[in-house]
Every structure is written in C-alpha cells, then in structure tokens.
XYZ file of C-alpha atoms in Angstrom:
247
model
C 21.290 12.226 -15.286
C 20.104 16.024 -13.685
C 18.793 16.752 -10.270
C 15.586 16.987 -11.042
C 15.710 13.987 -12.451
C 17.082 12.131 -9.818
C 14.350 14.767 -7.672
C 11.298 12.898 -8.882
C 12.720 9.447 -9.009
C 14.216 9.410 -5.634
C 10.639 9.927 -4.038
C 9.325 6.262 -3.570
C 12.845 4.361 -4.407
C 14.156 3.067 -1.475
C 10.993 1.721 -0.479
C 9.373 -2.060 -1.791
C 5.854 -0.957 -1.206
C 4.034 1.497 -0.184
C 2.581 0.583 3.522
C 4.692 -0.836 6.561
C 5.090 -4.635 5.075
C 8.055 -7.520 6.007
C 8.977 -9.585 3.691
C 8.034 -12.535 5.920
C 4.637 -10.197 6.640
C 3.541 -10.555 3.489
C 4.264 -13.584 2.581
C 1.874 -14.571 5.316
C -0.504 -12.377 3.561
C -0.168 -14.048 0.092
C -0.743 -17.510 2.115
C -3.853 -16.550 3.471
C -5.008 -14.690 0.469
C -5.010 -18.409 -1.568
C -4.252 -16.682 -4.796
C -5.361 -19.761 -7.065
C -4.100 -21.247 -10.777
C -6.084 -18.908 -13.406
C -7.350 -16.639 -10.286
C -7.889 -13.358 -11.875
C -6.445 -10.487 -8.902
C -7.526 -7.209 -9.157
C -5.009 -4.394 -6.904
C -6.820 -1.103 -6.504
C -5.300 1.377 -5.472
C -1.839 -0.267 -6.619
C 1.024 2.039 -6.815
C 3.997 0.196 -8.865
C 2.156 -3.126 -7.840
C 4.513 -4.985 -6.064
C 2.587 -7.031 -4.258
C 0.555 -7.713 -6.859
C 3.302 -9.217 -9.265
C 3.792 -11.708 -6.395
C 0.126 -12.354 -5.857
C 0.331 -13.601 -9.639
C 3.304 -14.852 -9.478
C 2.517 -16.999 -6.216
C -0.678 -18.360 -8.674
C 1.426 -18.969 -10.925
C 1.609 -18.367 -14.956
C 3.116 -21.383 -16.819
C 0.571 -23.894 -15.753
C -2.660 -24.419 -18.785
C -4.432 -21.883 -16.597
C -2.454 -18.999 -16.154
C -2.992 -16.644 -13.145
C -3.596 -12.348 -14.916
C -3.939 -9.643 -12.751
C -4.554 -5.716 -13.542
C -3.350 -2.505 -10.833
C -5.325 0.734 -10.862
C -3.645 3.961 -9.698
C -3.897 7.146 -10.549
C 0.625 7.644 -10.558
C 1.917 7.486 -13.928
C 5.117 7.291 -12.646
C 4.571 4.308 -10.065
C 2.421 2.015 -13.148
C 5.862 2.832 -15.148
C 7.923 1.410 -12.203
C 5.256 -1.478 -11.442
C 5.300 -2.225 -15.498
C 9.013 -1.901 -15.419
C 9.168 -4.213 -12.437
C 6.894 -6.693 -14.574
C 8.617 -7.241 -17.450
C 11.463 -7.951 -15.775
C 10.666 -10.756 -13.779
C 8.579 -11.938 -17.282
C 4.837 -11.198 -16.218
C 4.139 -8.675 -18.216
C 2.087 -10.808 -20.284
C 0.208 -11.317 -17.496
C -0.245 -8.072 -15.692
C -1.444 -5.019 -17.063
C -1.493 -1.789 -15.182
C -4.272 0.698 -15.781
C -4.756 4.403 -15.154
C -7.692 4.956 -13.508
C -9.527 5.949 -9.853
C -10.128 2.467 -7.568
C -13.326 3.579 -6.651
C -14.545 3.684 -10.462
C -13.733 0.021 -10.872
C -15.967 -2.411 -11.413
C -14.918 -5.542 -13.233
C -14.613 -8.391 -11.058
C -11.910 -10.705 -9.753
C -11.208 -13.611 -7.888
C -8.285 -12.211 -5.615
C -8.380 -8.287 -4.398
C -6.264 -6.475 -3.022
C -7.212 -3.262 -1.167
C -4.103 -1.666 1.404
C -4.263 2.267 2.471
C -6.988 3.062 -0.228
C -9.929 3.327 1.224
C -9.716 6.901 1.267
C -10.218 6.385 -2.744
C -14.096 5.389 -1.749
C -14.378 8.268 0.688
C -12.811 5.928 3.755
C -13.296 2.041 4.927
C -16.920 1.450 5.624
C -17.702 3.399 1.845
C -14.686 0.805 0.546
C -16.599 -2.346 1.973
C -19.732 -1.848 0.491
C -18.268 -0.804 -3.111
C -15.451 -4.008 -2.889
C -18.144 -6.066 -1.925
C -19.447 -5.613 -5.905
C -15.666 -6.062 -7.076
C -14.698 -9.254 -5.199
C -16.580 -12.523 -7.065
C -18.547 -15.068 -5.218
C -15.777 -17.459 -2.909
C -13.861 -14.558 -3.945
C -10.776 -13.161 -1.402
C -10.226 -9.462 -0.068
C -6.844 -8.266 1.385
C -8.008 -5.252 2.884
C -4.885 -2.968 4.555
C -5.918 0.041 6.571
C -5.200 2.889 9.730
C -6.851 2.169 13.125
C -5.902 3.826 16.387
C -3.510 1.092 18.598
C -4.402 3.936 20.902
C -5.740 7.082 21.537
C -4.685 9.992 19.252
C -2.861 12.438 19.714
C -5.002 16.606 18.085
C -2.206 17.102 15.735
C -2.241 12.438 14.574
C -6.132 13.163 14.143
C -5.473 16.443 11.920
C -3.109 14.593 9.893
C -5.726 11.501 9.815
C -9.012 12.441 10.291
C -11.878 11.917 12.137
C -12.857 8.329 10.117
C -10.000 6.529 12.077
C -11.601 3.856 14.520
C -9.968 1.383 16.513
C -9.081 -2.437 15.891
C -12.181 -3.679 16.554
C -14.250 -0.887 15.137
C -12.700 -1.682 12.082
C -13.302 -5.412 11.661
C -16.884 -4.493 13.185
C -17.199 -2.614 10.592
C -16.302 -5.866 8.314
C -18.547 -7.861 10.044
C -21.717 -5.524 9.427
C -21.088 -5.478 5.928
C -20.973 -9.154 5.926
C -17.153 -10.118 4.605
C -15.649 -13.386 7.232
C -13.122 -12.257 8.406
C -10.286 -15.089 7.275
C -7.099 -13.493 8.391
C -5.998 -10.819 10.855
C -2.709 -9.437 11.370
C -0.994 -5.610 12.329
C 2.249 -4.211 11.159
C 4.194 -4.221 14.006
C 6.728 -1.212 15.089
C 9.965 -2.276 12.943
C 7.491 -2.138 10.170
C 6.438 1.704 10.661
C 10.061 2.097 11.309
C 11.233 0.873 8.106
C 8.744 2.064 6.021
C 8.485 5.624 7.566
C 12.608 5.349 6.926
C 12.304 4.032 3.392
C 9.748 7.128 2.241
C 12.173 9.353 3.607
C 15.479 7.941 2.703
C 15.691 8.605 -1.188
C 14.836 12.093 -0.618
C 17.465 12.136 2.072
C 19.881 10.843 0.079
C 19.517 13.323 -2.806
C 19.661 16.305 -0.781
C 23.423 14.891 0.492
C 24.018 14.272 -3.019
C 22.688 18.286 -4.031
C 22.598 19.910 -1.063
C 23.531 23.555 -3.357
C 19.736 22.423 -5.311
C 18.164 25.336 -5.443
C 14.905 23.191 -3.441
C 17.381 21.844 -1.284
C 15.540 23.937 1.299
C 12.174 23.566 0.797
C 12.593 19.549 0.433
C 14.032 19.304 3.615
C 11.706 21.101 5.736
C 8.892 18.593 3.713
C 11.187 15.736 5.345
C 12.232 17.246 8.668
C 8.087 17.740 9.311
C 7.183 14.189 8.311
C 9.853 12.806 10.426
C 8.740 15.215 13.412
C 4.960 14.036 12.526
C 6.161 10.666 12.721
C 8.476 10.706 15.922
C 6.285 13.076 17.707
C 2.776 12.268 16.242
C 1.392 8.906 15.759
C 4.318 7.155 15.960
C 3.389 3.489 18.370
C -0.493 5.620 18.338
C -1.421 4.874 14.679
C -1.589 1.274 13.547
C -2.282 -0.665 10.109
C -3.753 -3.993 9.759
C -4.457 -6.533 6.904
C -7.705 -8.147 7.023
C -8.107 -10.767 4.499
C -11.838 -11.071 4.298
C -14.320 -13.757 2.697
C -18.163 -13.236 1.645
C-alpha cells in the first residue's frame, strides 16, 4: 500500500469509536438503553457504527424476531468500515449503513443513538427537539453531548463555540423538551486521554513510518496543534455527557 493510502486509512485506525468512552462504560450505556429483541435501532451520525453494532447484537439477531439497525452518516469511508465490521460479525443482514444527513432522517426507531452529532441539527436544543420525532413512543434515546466541566478558556470557546453549556444546562434542556432522564454518566479523564491519544495515534504512526513523505510537515503541524489545544486548552475543561432519555 502506498503512503497516500496509508495516510487516509490511518485517520481513525486506532479508535474503537469516535467518542471518549471505555469498554466498561459502553457496556453500561447499552444496558441502560435496554435494546429488546425485535427492536429497531437507529444511529444518527454513526461513523463506523461500533456502538450500533453492539446494540443490535445485544438486542439479539437469532431469535424469532431479529433486532435490526440503521446507521446514518455523511462519511463514506467510515460507512464502508462499518459495513466491513458488520460482515465480519455476521450482522450485515441486520444492520444497514446509509449515506445521508442525520437531520434529514425521519424514519422512527425504538432505540436511537446520537452521540456527538447534535451540531448536525443546529445544536443540542434543536437536536433534542428533532429527535423527539424519531424516537417511537416508549422508546429510548442515547444522547451524547459536550458540556463545560469548568469555565472555558477563550481558546476553548473559540474551538467549540458558545452553544456549549454546563451539565446542569444540558440536563435542563432535555427536561424542558419533555424528555425524562433514565441514566446520566460522563466521560472520565482516562477516557478523554485515550480518545485524544487514539485520535492522533494512527497518523502519528504514519509520520514515524513515512517521515520523508511530502505531506509529513503538514500532518505533523496539524497533530501538534491538536495536542497543544487539548493539553493546554480543553483538557479537564470540556466534558462529554451520556444521557439515556425516554418520553
């Protein structure tokens, strides 16, 4: 494989999912999501759909009523990875990956995942409004969204915008829109450090393998900027909350 192909493939290569989340925490969220046999599961802004695949598997695909899932995203490379993962786990007959805008999807489901994708709807409030029309009555929503753990630096606000609120504000936004909170947990520091490290790691490894590539200087600068922003700007400042919500 040429170094060009390696660079494209390396971007998310070391990431299990594109969010700060440990295996143990993910298992907890899936238990709280409570996917039932025969349920329809929808992941909006799914990436390669690792959590979606686990949710469908947790619901069961071998009984008389199989659980089915749909992942929606605009990243064709990520969707292709999701299809490969589904095939490897014999879930390709039960999970479909669809190219499309998350905010344009209107087909309802019993369990909906929307993690780090509220921006596609115009922000957390708009997302919670729109998702009310996608979660079937009696269903559940796993909503993952950023919040300020403490007062943000000017740099952090410039990176993430002024719509980010504190945790109390995020929970209140859900309550005001008719959602009931069934579970709340937040990413801890080790999950954040692992997320940021693995986000960088694939391309850091590419740099070490292809230091003379014409794009190496640009990639090195991008990665160094991200690391500086994280360690000096938003580490311990930006949080990520996981809310399991019902209506």
